[in-house]
Amino acid sequence: MNKVLYESLMLKQIDLMKHKMIKLAKSTSINSPETLKCSQELDTLLNLHMKHFPNNNKLNNVS
């Protein structure tokens, strides 16, 4: 898999996880175990992105 495609897929996963976390926070509360678990998963994805693409600012464009 080329690097551009890999980053695109990773950014899509980050975006999906962010929306999932927002939805969970609205339905279960920001401190619920489900929301916190989702937040940790999002952190993991963000850390992976920063590790593999340290010089890219594309995360600023994720909605």
GROMACS .gro file of C-alpha atoms in nm:
model
   63
    1MET     CA    1   0.000   0.000   0.000
    2ASN     CA    2   0.144   0.337  -0.089
    3LYS     CA    3   0.199   0.603   0.175
    4VAL     CA    4  -0.063   0.845   0.042
    5LEU     CA    5  -0.334   0.580   0.043
    6TYR     CA    6  -0.230   0.459   0.389
    7GLU     CA    7  -0.252   0.812   0.527
    8SER     CA    8  -0.588   0.871   0.360
    9LEU     CA    9  -0.729   0.555   0.518
   10MET     CA   10  -0.585   0.647   0.855
   11LEU     CA   11  -0.737   0.995   0.840
   12LYS     CA   12  -1.075   0.844   0.751
   13GLN     CA   13  -1.051   0.613   1.055
   14ILE     CA   14  -0.962   0.911   1.275
   15ASP     CA   15  -1.261   1.103   1.144
   16LEU     CA   16  -1.498   0.810   1.199
   17MET     CA   17  -1.367   0.754   1.552
   18LYS     CA   18  -1.403   1.124   1.634
   19HIS     CA   19  -1.767   1.124   1.523
   20LYS     CA   20  -1.834   0.802   1.714
   21MET     CA   21  -1.688   0.955   2.031
   22ILE     CA   22  -1.900   1.269   1.995
   23LYS     CA   23  -2.213   1.059   1.945
   24LEU     CA   24  -2.128   0.845   2.249
   25ALA     CA   25  -2.058   1.151   2.464
   26LYS     CA   26  -2.396   1.298   2.372
   27SER     CA   27  -2.586   0.976   2.444
   28THR     CA   28  -2.399   0.837   2.747
   29SER     CA   29  -2.208   1.139   2.891
   30ILE     CA   30  -1.855   1.256   2.844
   31ASN     CA   31  -1.729   1.051   3.140
   32SER     CA   32  -1.897   0.722   3.055
   33PRO     CA   33  -1.675   0.416   3.016
   34GLU     CA   34  -1.784   0.383   2.653
   35THR     CA   35  -1.685   0.741   2.570
   36LEU     CA   36  -1.353   0.710   2.753
   37LYS     CA   37  -1.270   0.386   2.571
   38CYS     CA   38  -1.349   0.550   2.239
   39SER     CA   39  -1.134   0.849   2.335
   40GLN     CA   40  -0.842   0.617   2.408
   41GLU     CA   41  -0.887   0.447   2.071
   42LEU     CA   42  -0.889   0.787   1.902
   43ASP     CA   43  -0.570   0.880   2.089
   44THR     CA   44  -0.407   0.562   1.960
   45LEU     CA   45  -0.500   0.646   1.602
   46LEU     CA   46  -0.376   1.003   1.641
   47ASN     CA   47  -0.047   0.882   1.788
   48LEU     CA   48  -0.001   0.638   1.501
   49HIS     CA   49  -0.065   0.913   1.252
   50MET     CA   50   0.188   1.143   1.419
   51LYS     CA   51   0.443   0.863   1.428
   52HIS     CA   52   0.407   0.772   1.061
   53PHE     CA   53   0.339   1.119   0.920
   54PRO     CA   54   0.519   1.364   1.149
   55ASN     CA   55   0.551   1.645   0.893
   56ASN     CA   56   0.194   1.648   0.765
   57ASN     CA   57  -0.071   1.888   0.889
   58LYS     CA   58  -0.367   1.709   0.733
   59LEU     CA   59  -0.523   1.648   1.075
   60ASN     CA   60  -0.608   2.017   1.082
   61ASN     CA   61  -0.841   1.954   0.787
   62VAL     CA   62  -1.027   1.658   0.937
   63SER     CA   63  -1.390   1.746   1.010
   0.00000   0.00000   0.00000
